[in-house]
C-alpha cells in the first residue's frame, strides 16, 4: 500500500500531505519500509524464489 492513497484518521487529510504530526509520522514510517522492500524488483523476487525452490528440489533429489 502506498501512502498517497491513505487518509489520516486524526485530521482527515491525505497522509501524503503531512498536515498533522500523525500524518508525518505515518509517512516517514512508510517511506522507510518502502526503502527496505522497494529496492527489490518483482522480477528479482520471482527469480530468487525460483532459485530457492530449484535448490531445495536438487538437494532433495541428491539426498533421497
mmCIF file of C-alpha atoms in Angstrom:
data_model
loop_
_atom_site.group_PDB
_atom_site.id
_atom_site.type_symbol
_atom_site.label_atom_id
_atom_site.label_comp_id
_atom_site.label_asym_id
_atom_site.label_seq_id
_atom_site.Cartn_x
_atom_site.Cartn_y
_atom_site.Cartn_z
ATOM 1 C CA UNK A 1 0.000 0.000 0.000
ATOM 2 C CA UNK A 2 1.278 3.444 -0.806
ATOM 3 C CA UNK A 3 0.773 6.367 1.486
ATOM 4 C CA UNK A 4 -0.531 8.627 -1.292
ATOM 5 C CA UNK A 5 -3.958 6.930 -1.026
ATOM 6 C CA UNK A 6 -4.219 6.819 2.758
ATOM 7 C CA UNK A 7 -6.427 9.193 4.728
ATOM 8 C CA UNK A 8 -5.396 10.218 8.227
ATOM 9 C CA UNK A 9 -7.837 9.350 10.990
ATOM 10 C CA UNK A 10 -6.567 12.292 13.025
ATOM 11 C CA UNK A 11 -7.024 15.192 10.570
ATOM 12 C CA UNK A 12 -8.988 13.519 7.723
ATOM 13 C CA UNK A 13 -6.434 14.723 5.207
ATOM 14 C CA UNK A 14 -4.274 12.721 2.830
ATOM 15 C CA UNK A 15 -1.251 11.242 4.616
ATOM 16 C CA UNK A 16 0.938 12.257 1.674
ATOM 17 C CA UNK A 17 0.356 15.937 2.519
ATOM 18 C CA UNK A 18 1.544 15.524 6.121
ATOM 19 C CA UNK A 19 -0.862 18.028 7.670
ATOM 20 C CA UNK A 20 -0.514 16.811 11.266
ATOM 21 C CA UNK A 21 2.178 15.037 13.338
ATOM 22 C CA UNK A 22 0.359 11.728 12.938
ATOM 23 C CA UNK A 23 0.407 12.065 9.135
ATOM 24 C CA UNK A 24 4.084 12.963 9.119
ATOM 25 C CA UNK A 25 4.996 10.028 11.373
ATOM 26 C CA UNK A 26 3.000 7.580 9.247
ATOM 27 C CA UNK A 27 4.510 8.948 6.047
ATOM 28 C CA UNK A 28 8.043 8.681 7.464
ATOM 29 C CA UNK A 29 7.443 5.101 8.621
ATOM 30 C CA UNK A 30 6.022 4.014 5.272
ATOM 31 C CA UNK A 31 8.871 5.679 3.362
ATOM 32 C CA UNK A 32 11.383 3.710 5.452
ATOM 33 C CA UNK A 33 9.528 0.455 4.752
ATOM 34 C CA UNK A 34 9.419 1.194 1.036
ATOM 35 C CA UNK A 35 13.166 1.783 1.013
ATOM 36 C CA UNK A 36 13.752 -1.669 2.503
ATOM 37 C CA UNK A 37 11.418 -3.619 0.229
ATOM 38 C CA UNK A 38 11.092 -1.219 -2.671
ATOM 39 C CA UNK A 39 14.634 -1.844 -3.872
ATOM 40 C CA UNK A 40 13.782 -5.430 -4.874
ATOM 41 C CA UNK A 41 12.002 -5.608 -8.196
ATOM 42 C CA UNK A 42 9.202 -8.134 -8.658
ATOM 43 C CA UNK A 43 11.236 -9.915 -11.346
ATOM 44 C CA UNK A 44 14.208 -10.268 -8.981
ATOM 45 C CA UNK A 45 11.927 -11.567 -6.243
ATOM 46 C CA UNK A 46 10.427 -14.192 -8.573
ATOM 47 C CA UNK A 47 13.926 -15.209 -9.710
ATOM 48 C CA UNK A 48 15.057 -15.543 -6.097
ATOM 49 C CA UNK A 49 12.070 -17.716 -5.157
ATOM 50 C CA UNK A 50 12.557 -19.860 -8.277
ATOM 51 C CA UNK A 51 16.246 -20.353 -7.459
ATOM 52 C CA UNK A 52 15.395 -21.277 -3.881
ATOM 53 C CA UNK A 53 12.816 -23.846 -4.989
ATOM 54 C CA UNK A 54 15.296 -25.288 -7.503
ATOM 55 C CA UNK A 55 17.967 -25.625 -4.791
ATOM 56 C CA UNK A 56 15.515 -27.391 -2.491
ATOM 57 C CA UNK A 57 14.457 -29.809 -5.242
ATOM 58 C CA UNK A 58 18.075 -30.572 -6.180
ATOM 59 C CA UNK A 59 19.052 -31.143 -2.557
ATOM 60 C CA UNK A 60 16.012 -33.351 -2.003
ATOM 61 C CA UNK A 61 16.853 -35.398 -5.085
ATOM 62 C CA UNK A 62 20.535 -35.685 -4.121
ATOM 63 C CA UNK A 63 19.856 -36.942 -0.598
ATOM 64 C CA UNK A 64 16.909 -39.204 -1.426
#
